[in-house]
GROMACS .gro file of N, CA and C in nm:
model
  501
    1MET      N    1  -3.487   2.770   0.748
    1MET     CA    2  -3.524   2.715   0.633
    1MET      C    3  -3.419   2.724   0.540
    2PHE      N    4  -3.290   2.817   0.593
    2PHE     CA    5  -3.195   2.832   0.535
    2PHE      C    6  -3.122   2.737   0.509
    3PHE      N    7  -3.090   2.650   0.643
    3PHE     CA    8  -3.044   2.489   0.639
    3PHE      C    9  -3.110   2.375   0.542
    4GLU      N   10  -3.208   2.409   0.502
    4GLU     CA   11  -3.314   2.311   0.408
    4GLU      C   12  -3.241   2.318   0.282
    5VAL      N   13  -3.257   2.495   0.295
    5VAL     CA   14  -3.261   2.494   0.126
    5VAL      C   15  -3.092   2.483   0.086
    6ILE      N   16  -3.000   2.446   0.198
    6ILE     CA   17  -2.859   2.445   0.177
    6ILE      C   18  -2.810   2.264   0.181
    7LEU      N   19  -2.935   2.208   0.239
    7LEU     CA   20  -2.931   2.066   0.228
    7LEU      C   21  -2.929   2.004   0.119
    8LEU      N   22  -3.095   2.115   0.002
    8LEU     CA   23  -3.182   2.007  -0.109
    8LEU      C   24  -3.027   2.084  -0.237
    9VAL      N   25  -2.896   2.205  -0.172
    9VAL     CA   26  -2.816   2.194  -0.271
    9VAL      C   27  -2.718   2.133  -0.286
   10GLY      N   28  -2.695   2.019  -0.147
   10GLY     CA   29  -2.600   1.941  -0.112
   10GLY      C   30  -2.633   1.818  -0.192
   11PHE      N   31  -2.735   1.788  -0.188
   11PHE     CA   32  -2.817   1.707  -0.284
   11PHE      C   33  -2.852   1.671  -0.385
   12VAL      N   34  -2.835   1.805  -0.467
   12VAL     CA   35  -2.823   1.824  -0.614
   12VAL      C   36  -2.676   1.801  -0.618
   13ALA      N   37  -2.561   1.868  -0.620
   13ALA     CA   38  -2.446   1.862  -0.589
   13ALA      C   39  -2.415   1.691  -0.569
   14VAL      N   40  -2.423   1.652  -0.511
   14VAL     CA   41  -2.412   1.511  -0.501
   14VAL      C   42  -2.478   1.401  -0.619
   15ALA      N   43  -2.559   1.458  -0.653
   15ALA     CA   44  -2.684   1.401  -0.811
   15ALA      C   45  -2.602   1.461  -0.913
   16SER      N   46  -2.583   1.597  -0.920
   16SER     CA   47  -2.532   1.584  -1.061
   16SER      C   48  -2.373   1.623  -1.080
   17ASN      N   49  -2.308   1.500  -1.013
   17ASN     CA   50  -2.169   1.560  -1.012
   17ASN      C   51  -2.067   1.492  -1.114
   18PRO      N   52  -2.004   1.551  -1.168
   18PRO     CA   53  -1.907   1.562  -1.278
   18PRO      C   54  -1.771   1.441  -1.264
   19SER      N   55  -1.756   1.473  -1.152
   19SER     CA   56  -1.650   1.403  -1.106
   19SER      C   57  -1.636   1.351  -0.984
   20PRO      N   58  -1.603   1.237  -0.914
   20PRO     CA   59  -1.605   1.236  -0.744
   20PRO      C   60  -1.511   1.358  -0.725
   21TYR      N   61  -1.447   1.390  -0.749
   21TYR     CA   62  -1.419   1.540  -0.667
   21TYR      C   63  -1.530   1.634  -0.586
   22TYR      N   64  -1.597   1.666  -0.704
   22TYR     CA   65  -1.700   1.770  -0.664
   22TYR      C   66  -1.843   1.689  -0.585
   23ALA      N   67  -1.840   1.594  -0.586
   23ALA     CA   68  -1.965   1.490  -0.548
   23ALA      C   69  -1.905   1.473  -0.398
   24ALA      N   70  -1.774   1.481  -0.336
   24ALA     CA   71  -1.758   1.524  -0.238
   24ALA      C   72  -1.791   1.623  -0.173
   25LEU      N   73  -1.735   1.758  -0.219
   25LEU     CA   74  -1.800   1.864  -0.176
   25LEU      C   75  -1.967   1.856  -0.146
   26GLY      N   76  -2.023   1.845  -0.237
   26GLY     CA   77  -2.157   1.822  -0.221
   26GLY      C   78  -2.197   1.733  -0.064
   27LEU      N   79  -2.149   1.660  -0.076
   27LEU     CA   80  -2.126   1.565   0.061
   27LEU      C   81  -2.111   1.638   0.176
   28VAL      N   82  -1.996   1.703   0.171
   28VAL     CA   83  -1.977   1.802   0.254
   28VAL      C   84  -2.083   1.879   0.309
   29VAL      N   85  -2.139   1.954   0.218
   29VAL     CA   86  -2.180   2.052   0.236
   29VAL      C   87  -2.355   2.025   0.277
   30GLY      N   88  -2.409   1.865   0.209
   30GLY     CA   89  -2.528   1.844   0.268
   30GLY      C   90  -2.543   1.734   0.404
   31ALA      N   91  -2.428   1.739   0.382
   31ALA     CA   92  -2.406   1.688   0.580
   31ALA      C   93  -2.414   1.779   0.671
   32GLY      N   94  -2.341   1.874   0.656
   32GLY     CA   95  -2.280   1.980   0.741
   32GLY      C   96  -2.430   2.070   0.744
   33SER      N   97  -2.513   2.085   0.638
   33SER     CA   98  -2.672   2.131   0.649
   33SER      C   99  -2.723   2.101   0.740
   34GLY      N  100  -2.737   1.942   0.749
   34GLY     CA  101  -2.837   1.847   0.803
   34GLY      C  102  -2.798   1.821   0.927
   35CYS      N  103  -2.709   1.880   0.955
   35CYS     CA  104  -2.655   1.872   1.135
   35CYS      C  105  -2.662   1.991   1.204
   36LEU      N  106  -2.631   2.073   1.096
   36LEU     CA  107  -2.726   2.233   1.167
   36LEU      C  108  -2.817   2.232   1.142
   37MET      N  109  -2.957   2.152   1.091
   37MET     CA  110  -3.064   2.165   1.101
   37MET      C  111  -3.105   2.070   1.295
   38LEU      N  112  -3.038   1.979   1.269
   38LEU     CA  113  -3.018   1.904   1.369
   38LEU      C  114  -2.957   2.003   1.527
   39ILE      N  115  -2.936   2.067   1.492
   39ILE     CA  116  -2.865   2.134   1.609
   39ILE      C  117  -2.945   2.268   1.650
   40ASN      N  118  -2.992   2.331   1.526
   40ASN     CA  119  -3.156   2.424   1.544
   40ASN      C  120  -3.226   2.357   1.641
   41GLU      N  121  -3.280   2.224   1.608
   41GLU     CA  122  -3.410   2.195   1.722
   41GLU      C  123  -3.322   2.121   1.840
   42GLY      N  124  -3.203   2.170   1.885
   42GLY     CA  125  -3.177   2.103   2.021
   42GLY      C  126  -3.102   1.972   1.997
   43MET      N  127  -3.030   1.874   1.925
   43MET     CA  128  -2.996   1.788   1.941
   43MET      C  129  -2.865   1.770   1.860
   44THR      N  130  -2.772   1.872   1.977
   44THR     CA  131  -2.638   1.867   1.950
   44THR      C  132  -2.565   1.739   1.943
   45PHE      N  133  -2.547   1.629   2.042
   45PHE     CA  134  -2.500   1.510   2.028
   45PHE      C  135  -2.517   1.468   1.914
   46LEU      N  136  -2.675   1.410   1.907
   46LEU     CA  137  -2.709   1.345   1.750
   46LEU      C  138  -2.626   1.394   1.646
   47SER      N  139  -2.605   1.535   1.631
   47SER     CA  140  -2.527   1.553   1.537
   47SER      C  141  -2.392   1.565   1.479
   48LEU      N  142  -2.384   1.534   1.608
   48LEU     CA  143  -2.218   1.567   1.605
   48LEU      C  144  -2.172   1.407   1.576
   49VAL      N  145  -2.282   1.262   1.612
   49VAL     CA  146  -2.241   1.144   1.605
   49VAL      C  147  -2.293   1.149   1.439
   50LEU      N  148  -2.376   1.180   1.395
   50LEU     CA  149  -2.421   1.163   1.248
   50LEU      C  150  -2.287   1.227   1.199
   51PHE      N  151  -2.309   1.342   1.174
   51PHE     CA  152  -2.122   1.434   1.112
   51PHE      C  153  -2.045   1.336   1.085
   52LEU      N  154  -1.977   1.274   1.226
   52LEU     CA  155  -1.865   1.238   1.233
   52LEU      C  156  -1.885   1.040   1.136
   53VAL      N  157  -1.990   1.006   1.170
   53VAL     CA  158  -1.999   0.885   1.119
   53VAL      C  159  -2.016   0.866   0.972
   54TYR      N  160  -2.102   0.966   0.923
   54TYR     CA  161  -2.141   0.992   0.831
   54TYR      C  162  -2.078   1.036   0.688
   55LEU      N  163  -1.973   1.143   0.763
   55LEU     CA  164  -1.855   1.195   0.678
   55LEU      C  165  -1.758   1.084   0.679
   56GLY      N  166  -1.731   1.048   0.762
   56GLY     CA  167  -1.619   0.946   0.805
   56GLY      C  168  -1.608   0.785   0.710
   57GLY      N  169  -1.724   0.784   0.702
   57GLY     CA  170  -1.766   0.681   0.648
   57GLY      C  171  -1.778   0.722   0.440
   58MET      N  172  -1.860   0.771   0.457
   58MET     CA  173  -1.864   0.823   0.259
   58MET      C  174  -1.723   0.905   0.244
   59MET      N  175  -1.652   1.002   0.297
   59MET     CA  176  -1.535   1.027   0.272
   59MET      C  177  -1.417   0.899   0.205
   60VAL      N  178  -1.439   0.771   0.298
   60VAL     CA  179  -1.388   0.678   0.257
   60VAL      C  180  -1.377   0.666   0.133
   61VAL      N  181  -1.542   0.591   0.073
   61VAL     CA  182  -1.549   0.571  -0.027
   61VAL      C  183  -1.558   0.649  -0.183
   62PHE      N  184  -1.584   0.781  -0.098
   62PHE     CA  185  -1.556   0.917  -0.193
   62PHE      C  186  -1.361   0.897  -0.264
   63ALA      N  187  -1.289   0.888  -0.145
   63ALA     CA  188  -1.174   0.837  -0.179
   63ALA      C  189  -1.108   0.760  -0.278
   64TYR      N  190  -1.167   0.677  -0.264
   64TYR     CA  191  -1.164   0.556  -0.331
   64TYR      C  192  -1.221   0.523  -0.455
   65SER      N  193  -1.290   0.604  -0.496
   65SER     CA  194  -1.395   0.627  -0.642
   65SER      C  195  -1.270   0.702  -0.729
   66ALA      N  196  -1.244   0.823  -0.622
   66ALA     CA  197  -1.172   0.921  -0.699
   66ALA      C  198  -1.029   0.841  -0.725
   67ALA      N  199  -0.994   0.783  -0.609
   67ALA     CA  200  -0.849   0.714  -0.694
   67ALA      C  201  -0.874   0.637  -0.819
   68LEU      N  202  -0.991   0.514  -0.830
   68LEU     CA  203  -1.016   0.490  -0.958
   68LEU      C  204  -1.025   0.554  -1.051
   69VAL      N  205  -1.141   0.650  -1.071
   69VAL     CA  206  -1.098   0.698  -1.207
   69VAL      C  207  -0.988   0.825  -1.202
   70ALA      N  208  -0.929   0.840  -1.119
   70ALA     CA  209  -0.820   0.939  -1.177
   70ALA      C  210  -0.844   1.012  -1.283
   71GLU      N  211  -0.909   1.089  -1.307
   71GLU     CA  212  -0.911   1.151  -1.447
   71GLU      C  213  -0.786   1.247  -1.447
   72PRO      N  214  -0.663   1.283  -1.582
   72PRO     CA  215  -0.596   1.399  -1.555
   72PRO      C  216  -0.724   1.552  -1.586
   73TYR      N  217  -0.792   1.519  -1.666
   73TYR     CA  218  -0.880   1.675  -1.676
   73TYR      C  219  -1.027   1.615  -1.623
   74PRO      N  220  -1.043   1.634  -1.473
   74PRO     CA  221  -1.163   1.625  -1.454
   74PRO      C  222  -1.269   1.701  -1.560
   75GLU      N  223  -1.421   1.658  -1.543
   75GLU     CA  224  -1.544   1.748  -1.618
   75GLU      C  225  -1.570   1.856  -1.492
   76ALA      N  226  -1.555   1.998  -1.542
   76ALA     CA  227  -1.614   2.059  -1.412
   76ALA      C  228  -1.777   2.108  -1.397
   77TRP      N  229  -1.840   2.161  -1.344
   77TRP     CA  230  -1.954   2.201  -1.305
   77TRP      C  231  -1.984   2.284  -1.411
   78GLY      N  232  -1.935   2.358  -1.495
   78GLY     CA  233  -1.985   2.452  -1.626
   78GLY      C  234  -2.017   2.373  -1.753
   79SER      N  235  -2.019   2.208  -1.749
   79SER     CA  236  -2.013   2.206  -1.832
   79SER      C  237  -2.192   2.169  -1.907
   80VAL      N  238  -2.220   2.144  -1.990
   80VAL     CA  239  -2.360   2.167  -2.082
   80VAL      C  240  -2.422   2.045  -2.033
   81TRP      N  241  -2.375   1.938  -2.014
   81TRP     CA  242  -2.445   1.839  -1.894
   81TRP      C  243  -2.475   1.801  -1.773
   82VAL      N  244  -2.416   1.893  -1.712
   82VAL     CA  245  -2.352   1.895  -1.577
   82VAL      C  246  -2.519   1.999  -1.560
   83LEU      N  247  -2.479   2.108  -1.609
   83LEU     CA  248  -2.622   2.209  -1.597
   83LEU      C  249  -2.714   2.149  -1.648
   84SER      N  250  -2.706   2.076  -1.737
   84SER     CA  251  -2.878   1.987  -1.747
   84SER      C  252  -2.900   1.948  -1.679
   85TYR      N  253  -2.840   1.867  -1.577
   85TYR     CA  254  -2.871   1.765  -1.467
   85TYR      C  255  -2.948   1.848  -1.359
   86ILE      N  256  -2.821   1.972  -1.338
   86ILE     CA  257  -2.898   2.042  -1.244
   86ILE      C  258  -3.029   2.105  -1.233
   87GLY      N  259  -3.025   2.170  -1.368
   87GLY     CA  260  -3.164   2.197  -1.396
   87GLY      C  261  -3.301   2.157  -1.412
   88SER      N  262  -3.262   2.034  -1.465
   88SER     CA  263  -3.370   1.878  -1.431
   88SER      C  264  -3.357   1.880  -1.270
   89TYR      N  265  -3.279   1.882  -1.187
   89TYR     CA  266  -3.300   1.831  -1.045
   89TYR      C  267  -3.403   1.927  -0.971
   90LEU      N  268  -3.323   2.065  -1.016
   90LEU     CA  269  -3.426   2.205  -0.942
   90LEU      C  270  -3.558   2.210  -1.034
   91ALA      N  271  -3.588   2.204  -1.134
   91ALA     CA  272  -3.711   2.156  -1.183
   91ALA      C  273  -3.796   2.048  -1.113
   92VAL      N  274  -3.735   1.959  -1.050
   92VAL     CA  275  -3.821   1.864  -1.022
   92VAL      C  276  -3.816   1.907  -0.876
   93LEU      N  277  -3.719   1.950  -0.810
   93LEU     CA  278  -3.771   2.015  -0.625
   93LEU      C  279  -3.861   2.109  -0.666
   94SER      N  280  -3.891   2.242  -0.784
   94SER     CA  281  -3.980   2.310  -0.778
   94SER      C  282  -4.103   2.287  -0.775
   95VAL      N  283  -4.120   2.219  -0.857
   95VAL     CA  284  -4.241   2.140  -0.838
   95VAL      C  285  -4.300   2.079  -0.740
   96GLY      N  286  -4.220   2.020  -0.691
   96GLY     CA  287  -4.240   1.923  -0.536
   96GLY      C  288  -4.296   2.024  -0.468
   97TRP      N  289  -4.186   2.145  -0.462
   97TRP     CA  290  -4.191   2.230  -0.342
   97TRP      C  291  -4.362   2.305  -0.374
   98LEU      N  292  -4.387   2.376  -0.504
   98LEU     CA  293  -4.524   2.396  -0.533
   98LEU      C  294  -4.633   2.293  -0.464
   99LEU      N  295  -4.606   2.177  -0.538
   99LEU     CA  296  -4.742   2.076  -0.501
   99LEU      C  297  -4.755   2.032  -0.372
  100TRP      N  298  -4.668   1.979  -0.287
  100TRP     CA  299  -4.643   2.006  -0.149
  100TRP      C  300  -4.567   2.066  -0.026
  101GLY      N  301  -4.519   2.198  -0.111
  101GLY     CA  302  -4.502   2.269   0.035
  101GLY      C  303  -4.596   2.304   0.120
  102GLU      N  304  -4.699   2.328   0.073
  102GLU     CA  305  -4.763   2.405   0.228
  102GLU      C  306  -4.787   2.241   0.343
  103PHE      N  307  -4.775   2.151   0.315
  103PHE     CA  308  -4.783   2.046   0.398
  103PHE      C  309  -4.666   2.023   0.485
  104PHE      N  310  -4.612   2.092   0.462
  104PHE     CA  311  -4.459   2.113   0.539
  104PHE      C  312  -4.429   2.256   0.618
  105THR      N  313  -4.574   2.303   0.585
  105THR     CA  314  -4.489   2.469   0.689
  105THR      C  315  -4.564   2.466   0.851
  106ASP      N  316  -4.652   2.378   0.849
  106ASP     CA  317  -4.739   2.360   0.987
  106ASP      C  318  -4.676   2.376   1.091
  107GLU      N  319  -4.602   2.231   1.070
  107GLU     CA  320  -4.571   2.156   1.124
  107GLU      C  321  -4.419   2.095   1.160
  108LYS      N  322  -4.360   2.050   1.255
  108LYS     CA  323  -4.232   2.005   1.260
  108LYS      C  324  -4.210   1.885   1.247
  109VAL      N  325  -4.098   1.897   1.167
  109VAL     CA  326  -4.052   1.768   1.073
  109VAL      C  327  -3.991   1.681   1.196
  110PHE      N  328  -3.897   1.758   1.297
  110PHE     CA  329  -3.838   1.642   1.414
  110PHE      C  330  -3.927   1.658   1.560
  111ASP      N  331  -4.054   1.637   1.562
  111ASP     CA  332  -4.122   1.659   1.666
  111ASP      C  333  -4.107   1.489   1.662
  112VAL      N  334  -4.119   1.420   1.580
  112VAL     CA  335  -4.133   1.324   1.633
  112VAL      C  336  -4.017   1.196   1.664
  113VAL      N  337  -3.875   1.246   1.666
  113VAL     CA  338  -3.760   1.216   1.732
  113VAL      C  339  -3.724   1.225   1.830
  114MET      N  340  -3.784   1.359   1.882
  114MET     CA  341  -3.764   1.415   2.013
  114MET      C  342  -3.780   1.330   2.125
  115PHE      N  343  -3.735   1.294   2.253
  115PHE     CA  344  -3.792   1.190   2.351
  115PHE      C  345  -3.851   1.276   2.421
  116ASP      N  346  -3.932   1.255   2.455
  116ASP     CA  347  -4.070   1.281   2.564
  116ASP      C  348  -3.975   1.277   2.732
  117LEU      N  349  -3.921   1.369   2.756
  117LEU     CA  350  -3.854   1.325   2.903
  117LEU      C  351  -3.878   1.424   2.994
  118GLY      N  352  -4.003   1.450   2.989
  118GLY     CA  353  -4.044   1.520   3.100
  118GLY      C  354  -3.987   1.648   3.122
  119GLY      N  355  -3.953   1.747   3.038
  119GLY     CA  356  -3.928   1.947   3.039
  119GLY      C  357  -3.751   1.871   3.045
  120GLY      N  358  -3.688   1.796   3.054
  120GLY     CA  359  -3.579   1.760   3.053
  120GLY      C  360  -3.466   1.797   2.921
  121LEU      N  361  -3.419   1.757   2.922
  121LEU     CA  362  -3.299   1.805   2.781
  121LEU      C  363  -3.295   1.694   2.735
  122SER      N  364  -3.310   1.604   2.603
  122SER     CA  365  -3.253   1.516   2.563
  122SER      C  366  -3.126   1.472   2.517
  123GLU      N  367  -3.000   1.575   2.543
  123GLU     CA  368  -2.857   1.542   2.570
  123GLU      C  369  -2.883   1.459   2.618
  124TRP      N  370  -2.908   1.494   2.764
  124TRP     CA  371  -2.840   1.394   2.900
  124TRP      C  372  -2.845   1.229   2.871
  125TRP      N  373  -2.909   1.223   2.756
  125TRP     CA  374  -2.970   1.071   2.775
  125TRP      C  375  -2.784   1.004   2.639
  126GLY      N  376  -2.780   1.096   2.628
  126GLY     CA  377  -2.649   1.038   2.493
  126GLY      C  378  -2.690   0.940   2.386
  127VAL      N  379  -2.602   0.845   2.398
  127VAL     CA  380  -2.597   0.687   2.310
  127VAL      C  381  -2.715   0.618   2.347
  128SER      N  382  -2.732   0.575   2.483
  128SER     CA  383  -2.817   0.522   2.574
  128SER      C  384  -2.966   0.541   2.490
  129GLY      N  385  -2.971   0.723   2.494
  129GLY     CA  386  -3.149   0.722   2.449
  129GLY      C  387  -3.148   0.651   2.328
  130MET      N  388  -3.030   0.687   2.235
  130MET     CA  389  -3.061   0.669   2.092
  130MET      C  390  -3.044   0.518   2.082
  131PHE      N  391  -3.016   0.456   2.123
  131PHE     CA  392  -2.987   0.288   2.100
  131PHE      C  393  -3.076   0.193   2.215
  132ALA      N  394  -3.168   0.325   2.320
  132ALA     CA  395  -3.281   0.239   2.396
  132ALA      C  396  -3.345   0.087   2.326
  133ALA      N  397  -3.430   0.158   2.258
  133ALA     CA  398  -3.510   0.050   2.157
  133ALA      C  399  -3.475   0.034   2.029
  134GLY      N  400  -3.370   0.088   2.007
  134GLY     CA  401  -3.335  -0.004   1.850
  134GLY      C  402  -3.153  -0.107   1.828
  135GLY      N  403  -3.136  -0.132   1.972
  135GLY     CA  404  -3.012  -0.211   1.989
  135GLY      C  405  -3.033  -0.287   1.828
  136TRP      N  406  -3.128  -0.341   1.826
  136TRP     CA  407  -3.143  -0.481   1.690
  136TRP      C  408  -3.095  -0.396   1.567
  137VAL      N  409  -3.171  -0.256   1.566
  137VAL     CA  410  -3.092  -0.191   1.457
  137VAL      C  411  -2.898  -0.246   1.421
  138LEU      N  412  -2.886  -0.168   1.552
  138LEU     CA  413  -2.786  -0.154   1.533
  138LEU      C  414  -2.675  -0.288   1.532
  139PHE      N  415  -2.718  -0.439   1.555
  139PHE     CA  416  -2.635  -0.523   1.560
  139PHE      C  417  -2.716  -0.595   1.343
  140VAL      N  418  -2.815  -0.575   1.296
  140VAL     CA  419  -2.853  -0.576   1.194
  140VAL      C  420  -2.746  -0.508   1.107
  141GLY      N  421  -2.734  -0.429   1.153
  141GLY     CA  422  -2.668  -0.267   1.069
  141GLY      C  423  -2.538  -0.352   1.055
  142GLY      N  424  -2.513  -0.393   1.195
  142GLY     CA  425  -2.339  -0.454   1.157
  142GLY      C  426  -2.293  -0.572   1.120
  143TRP      N  427  -2.422  -0.617   1.073
  143TRP     CA  428  -2.437  -0.743   0.995
  143TRP      C  429  -2.422  -0.773   0.828
  144ALA      N  430  -2.517  -0.631   0.805
  144ALA     CA  431  -2.546  -0.605   0.668
  144ALA      C  432  -2.400  -0.529   0.657
  145LEU      N  433  -2.307  -0.438   0.731
  145LEU     CA  434  -2.171  -0.411   0.713
  145LEU      C  435  -2.080  -0.545   0.650
  146LEU      N  436  -2.097  -0.622   0.737
  146LEU     CA  437  -1.996  -0.739   0.743
  146LEU      C  438  -2.041  -0.849   0.623
  147LEU      N  439  -2.168  -0.834   0.565
  147LEU     CA  440  -2.176  -0.884   0.420
  147LEU      C  441  -2.142  -0.804   0.268
  148THR      N  442  -2.181  -0.709   0.300
  148THR     CA  443  -2.128  -0.590   0.234
  148THR      C  444  -1.958  -0.578   0.166
  149LEU      N  445  -1.885  -0.608   0.355
  149LEU     CA  446  -1.783  -0.613   0.306
  149LEU      C  447  -1.696  -0.771   0.209
  150PHE      N  448  -1.783  -0.836   0.275
  150PHE     CA  449  -1.789  -0.989   0.189
  150PHE      C  450  -1.772  -1.005   0.058
  151VAL      N  451  -1.918  -0.952   0.035
  151VAL     CA  452  -1.919  -0.897  -0.146
  151VAL      C  453  -1.827  -0.812  -0.224
  152ALA      N  454  -1.775  -0.696  -0.134
  152ALA     CA  455  -1.689  -0.648  -0.200
  152ALA      C  456  -1.582  -0.682  -0.196
  153LEU      N  457  -1.536  -0.773  -0.130
  153LEU     CA  458  -1.377  -0.881  -0.103
  153LEU      C  459  -1.408  -1.007  -0.243
  154GLU      N  460  -1.545  -1.057  -0.275
  154GLU     CA  461  -1.555  -1.113  -0.371
  154GLU      C  462  -1.520  -1.056  -0.501
  155VAL      N  463  -1.636  -0.988  -0.509
  155VAL     CA  464  -1.604  -0.847  -0.660
  155VAL      C  465  -1.430  -0.828  -0.688
  156VAL      N  466  -1.383  -0.816  -0.567
  156VAL     CA  467  -1.240  -0.725  -0.614
  156VAL      C  468  -1.164  -0.874  -0.646
  157ARG      N  469  -1.188  -0.993  -0.587
  157ARG     CA  470  -1.130  -1.133  -0.600
  157ARG      C  471  -1.165  -1.198  -0.762
  158GLY      N  472  -1.255  -1.152  -0.834
  158GLY     CA  473  -1.294  -1.240  -0.956
  158GLY      C  474  -1.189  -1.151  -1.039
  159HIS      N  475  -1.135  -1.063  -1.047
  159HIS     CA  476  -1.002  -1.067  -1.123
  159HIS      C  477  -0.892  -1.079  -1.070
  160TYR      N  478  -0.763  -1.148  -1.129
  160TYR     CA  479  -0.637  -1.122  -1.052
  160TYR      C  480  -0.610  -1.018  -0.997
  161SER      N  481  -0.625  -0.881  -1.076
  161SER     CA  482  -0.512  -0.776  -1.042
  161SER      C  483  -0.618  -0.711  -0.938
  162GLY      N  484  -0.778  -0.744  -0.913
  162GLY     CA  485  -0.775  -0.677  -0.808
  162GLY      C  486  -0.885  -0.541  -0.870
  163ALA      N  487  -0.830  -0.458  -0.761
  163ALA     CA  488  -0.870  -0.290  -0.786
  163ALA      C  489  -0.799  -0.225  -0.898
  164LEU      N  490  -0.643  -0.240  -0.887
  164LEU     CA  491  -0.543  -0.197  -0.997
  164LEU      C  492  -0.623  -0.212  -1.132
  165ARG      N  493  -0.572  -0.138  -1.238
  165ARG     CA  494  -0.588  -0.143  -1.346
  165ARG      C  495  -0.469  -0.093  -1.461
  166ALA      N  496  -0.489  -0.140  -1.572
  166ALA     CA  497  -0.367  -0.115  -1.646
  166ALA      C  498  -0.403   0.060  -1.676
  167VAL      N  499  -0.300   0.222  -1.665
  167VAL     CA  500  -0.314   0.258  -1.711
  167VAL      C  501  -0.196   0.322  -1.840
   0.00000   0.00000   0.00000
């Protein structure tokens, strides 16, 4: 239960970010607690892969966005707008917990993810167990990332200066 609450705190920190610097901190907290949830269920290899891939990719995005906004005085967590966002997100989470909280208490969420290996550990299967039936998802995901790269290059090429701006 502790890791789930920390995961929600990370979600709220990313959603109510006043500056990309603070959103990166919320991302690290959210990804770390999500991977700790997976470790708690016995999926250490999947947790390590997700942690490295997710944080590696998203931290690059946050580094570029932080470099593009480069504010000399970024807005902090104590701002009135940021606190109102945090309060509204926590209110929505509280209402959701009150309405649907009992639905998640009696069953384990990760039972669908675990492989039935006849009593053996799922960690021995590693990447082959993860992509046994989902190799086509990896292929489609690669094509989607390639398309995203071409779209980003075309957007940047639209202006002659690219991502640079006058300061």
